[in-house]
């Protein structure tokens, strides 16, 4: 299939683009800005995608003229993975600005997609949106960012229904893996490679961590099913549903031996819960990639990013 995919500069977007290309699809990935304005981490992702045959379209922000002109060329599937994420962890996150950026010229985008032969619009959602996942009731938006994602999906679906263009939604939990953002797993690795004990400050949160290759494989399968007009609307892939303390211990067990690295942990007594205690996805049967190979691949990546002498 010929696929137009937004948001490919992101960690998950780069993996989705590469996985689609590896399955034989023609993938064009849009970028907000010129390529040379992105930093080293993004450049690494660009090379990761391009080595699999992904075509990168610079300066193609969603809804702008360049994006619309490319969409008019005709695609089988339009995958809307990109979203406004600036300061996404802050309570001051700009919900209104995010929705505006995520849906710029949406009516024209949807109309043009329908006219140019798009079979399905597939949006990416977050487990932290209102009404998504499983966990503490009520399932409200876990953050202003989650709120913006939920509103964005509601608008996507409404405009698609109006234009008689089928839509579908792929919901992301907590991915980790090569080319990831420098968050929890990167923190663990920095501590261990510096000979330090890694402290888990929020060990009681129950989350749904998933190797990014597994997530990308589930995404490619979902895109194929959705494009084939199967009556699917949602995919919510799930993997390691456990406390963050248990996940940290799992991470240590898997990565330590592979890198001959000491992986000591300490755990805080968590007393504050600014986020939902539990928020996880629900579709365990959509994930079928070999777990051991995912850990092997991650260890190989860390070996280049965090070089150490064998202990």
PDB file of N, CA, C and O in Angstrom, residues 6 11 18 22 24 29 34 47 58 60 68 76 83 88 98 108 122 148 194 222 252 258 288 293 305:
ATOM      1  N   UNK A   6       2.103  10.836   9.390  1.00  0.00           N
ATOM      2  CA  UNK A   6       2.599  12.035  10.077  1.00  0.00           C
ATOM      3  C   UNK A   6       3.304  11.634  11.369  1.00  0.00           C
ATOM      4  O   UNK A   6       3.164  10.517  11.857  1.00  0.00           O
ATOM      5  N   UNK A  11       9.735   9.060  18.470  1.00  0.00           N
ATOM      6  CA  UNK A  11      10.238   7.711  18.748  1.00  0.00           C
ATOM      7  C   UNK A  11       9.334   6.645  18.130  1.00  0.00           C
ATOM      8  O   UNK A  11       9.765   5.817  17.320  1.00  0.00           O
ATOM      9  N   UNK A  18       9.273   2.665   9.809  1.00  0.00           N
ATOM     10  CA  UNK A  18      10.204   1.619   9.394  1.00  0.00           C
ATOM     11  C   UNK A  18       9.502   0.263   9.301  1.00  0.00           C
ATOM     12  O   UNK A  18       9.716  -0.490   8.337  1.00  0.00           O
ATOM     13  N   UNK A  22       9.288  -2.109   6.093  1.00  0.00           N
ATOM     14  CA  UNK A  22       9.837  -3.465   6.120  1.00  0.00           C
ATOM     15  C   UNK A  22       8.825  -4.504   5.655  1.00  0.00           C
ATOM     16  O   UNK A  22       9.204  -5.568   5.169  1.00  0.00           O
ATOM     17  N   UNK A  24       6.901  -4.014   3.189  1.00  0.00           N
ATOM     18  CA  UNK A  24       6.718  -3.831   1.752  1.00  0.00           C
ATOM     19  C   UNK A  24       5.840  -2.677   1.339  1.00  0.00           C
ATOM     20  O   UNK A  24       5.559  -2.513   0.141  1.00  0.00           O
ATOM     21  N   UNK A  29       6.751   9.839   4.991  1.00  0.00           N
ATOM     22  CA  UNK A  29       6.600  10.380   6.334  1.00  0.00           C
ATOM     23  C   UNK A  29       6.790  11.877   6.338  1.00  0.00           C
ATOM     24  O   UNK A  29       7.768  12.394   5.791  1.00  0.00           O
ATOM     25  N   UNK A  34      12.340  21.761   8.129  1.00  0.00           N
ATOM     26  CA  UNK A  34      13.445  21.246   7.324  1.00  0.00           C
ATOM     27  C   UNK A  34      14.260  20.231   8.119  1.00  0.00           C
ATOM     28  O   UNK A  34      14.412  20.351   9.342  1.00  0.00           O
ATOM     29  N   UNK A  47      17.814   8.444   9.813  1.00  0.00           N
ATOM     30  CA  UNK A  47      18.623   7.424   9.159  1.00  0.00           C
ATOM     31  C   UNK A  47      18.045   6.035   9.337  1.00  0.00           C
ATOM     32  O   UNK A  47      18.080   5.207   8.413  1.00  0.00           O
ATOM     33  N   UNK A  58      10.101  16.857   4.180  1.00  0.00           N
ATOM     34  CA  UNK A  58      10.381  17.962   5.094  1.00  0.00           C
ATOM     35  C   UNK A  58       9.398  19.105   4.882  1.00  0.00           C
ATOM     36  O   UNK A  58       8.826  19.262   3.801  1.00  0.00           O
ATOM     37  N   UNK A  60       6.367  19.740   5.962  1.00  0.00           N
ATOM     38  CA  UNK A  60       5.004  19.328   5.609  1.00  0.00           C
ATOM     39  C   UNK A  60       4.111  19.290   6.855  1.00  0.00           C
ATOM     40  O   UNK A  60       3.569  18.251   7.224  1.00  0.00           O
ATOM     41  N   UNK A  68      -1.303  19.248   1.987  1.00  0.00           N
ATOM     42  CA  UNK A  68      -2.487  19.038   1.159  1.00  0.00           C
ATOM     43  C   UNK A  68      -2.102  18.671  -0.270  1.00  0.00           C
ATOM     44  O   UNK A  68      -2.734  17.789  -0.884  1.00  0.00           O
ATOM     45  N   UNK A  76      -3.353   5.092  -0.162  1.00  0.00           N
ATOM     46  CA  UNK A  76      -4.308   4.078   0.275  1.00  0.00           C
ATOM     47  C   UNK A  76      -4.752   4.311   1.710  1.00  0.00           C
ATOM     48  O   UNK A  76      -5.914   4.059   2.060  1.00  0.00           O
ATOM     49  N   UNK A  83       1.253  14.823  16.607  1.00  0.00           N
ATOM     50  CA  UNK A  83       0.429  15.627  17.509  1.00  0.00           C
ATOM     51  C   UNK A  83       1.294  16.694  18.150  1.00  0.00           C
ATOM     52  O   UNK A  83       2.521  16.546  18.261  1.00  0.00           O
ATOM     53  N   UNK A  88       4.378  18.545  27.165  1.00  0.00           N
ATOM     54  CA  UNK A  88       3.211  17.670  27.305  1.00  0.00           C
ATOM     55  C   UNK A  88       2.995  17.163  28.728  1.00  0.00           C
ATOM     56  O   UNK A  88       1.890  16.724  29.065  1.00  0.00           O
ATOM     57  N   UNK A  98      -3.010  22.957  21.055  1.00  0.00           N
ATOM     58  CA  UNK A  98      -2.703  21.611  20.573  1.00  0.00           C
ATOM     59  C   UNK A  98      -3.792  21.110  19.645  1.00  0.00           C
ATOM     60  O   UNK A  98      -3.515  20.572  18.559  1.00  0.00           O
ATOM     61  N   UNK A 108     -10.905  20.011   5.122  1.00  0.00           N
ATOM     62  CA  UNK A 108     -10.282  19.921   3.800  1.00  0.00           C
ATOM     63  C   UNK A 108      -9.407  18.668   3.707  1.00  0.00           C
ATOM     64  O   UNK A 108      -9.394  17.987   2.678  1.00  0.00           O
ATOM     65  N   UNK A 122      -6.346   6.534   9.908  1.00  0.00           N
ATOM     66  CA  UNK A 122      -5.994   5.854  11.153  1.00  0.00           C
ATOM     67  C   UNK A 122      -5.275   6.841  12.062  1.00  0.00           C
ATOM     68  O   UNK A 122      -4.203   7.350  11.729  1.00  0.00           O
ATOM     69  N   UNK A 148      -6.218  16.797  25.216  1.00  0.00           N
ATOM     70  CA  UNK A 148      -6.092  17.274  23.827  1.00  0.00           C
ATOM     71  C   UNK A 148      -6.157  16.123  22.837  1.00  0.00           C
ATOM     72  O   UNK A 148      -6.741  16.254  21.754  1.00  0.00           O
ATOM     73  N   UNK A 194      27.103   4.337  35.128  1.00  0.00           N
ATOM     74  CA  UNK A 194      27.955   5.184  35.973  1.00  0.00           C
ATOM     75  C   UNK A 194      28.214   4.553  37.331  1.00  0.00           C
ATOM     76  O   UNK A 194      28.746   5.206  38.240  1.00  0.00           O
ATOM     77  N   UNK A 222      -2.521  -3.813  12.324  1.00  0.00           N
ATOM     78  CA  UNK A 222      -3.773  -3.069  12.433  1.00  0.00           C
ATOM     79  C   UNK A 222      -4.033  -2.249  11.176  1.00  0.00           C
ATOM     80  O   UNK A 222      -5.165  -2.201  10.677  1.00  0.00           O
ATOM     81  N   UNK A 252      15.961  -4.662  34.770  1.00  0.00           N
ATOM     82  CA  UNK A 252      17.284  -5.000  35.306  1.00  0.00           C
ATOM     83  C   UNK A 252      17.640  -6.458  35.010  1.00  0.00           C
ATOM     84  O   UNK A 252      18.789  -6.758  34.634  1.00  0.00           O
ATOM     85  N   UNK A 258      22.652  -9.262  29.718  1.00  0.00           N
ATOM     86  CA  UNK A 258      22.982  -9.067  28.298  1.00  0.00           C
ATOM     87  C   UNK A 258      24.156  -8.124  28.117  1.00  0.00           C
ATOM     88  O   UNK A 258      24.893  -8.228  27.129  1.00  0.00           O
ATOM     89  N   UNK A 288       2.406 -10.136  19.343  1.00  0.00           N
ATOM     90  CA  UNK A 288       2.889 -11.502  19.119  1.00  0.00           C
ATOM     91  C   UNK A 288       4.359 -11.590  18.752  1.00  0.00           C
ATOM     92  O   UNK A 288       4.819 -12.646  18.334  1.00  0.00           O
ATOM     93  N   UNK A 293      13.935 -11.477  21.508  1.00  0.00           N
ATOM     94  CA  UNK A 293      14.628 -10.748  20.443  1.00  0.00           C
ATOM     95  C   UNK A 293      14.522  -9.241  20.641  1.00  0.00           C
ATOM     96  O   UNK A 293      15.435  -8.491  20.284  1.00  0.00           O
ATOM     97  N   UNK A 305      25.121   3.151  22.773  1.00  0.00           N
ATOM     98  CA  UNK A 305      24.779   4.442  23.371  1.00  0.00           C
ATOM     99  C   UNK A 305      25.428   4.631  24.738  1.00  0.00           C
ATOM    100  O   UNK A 305      25.826   5.740  25.114  1.00  0.00           O
TER     101      UNK A 305
END
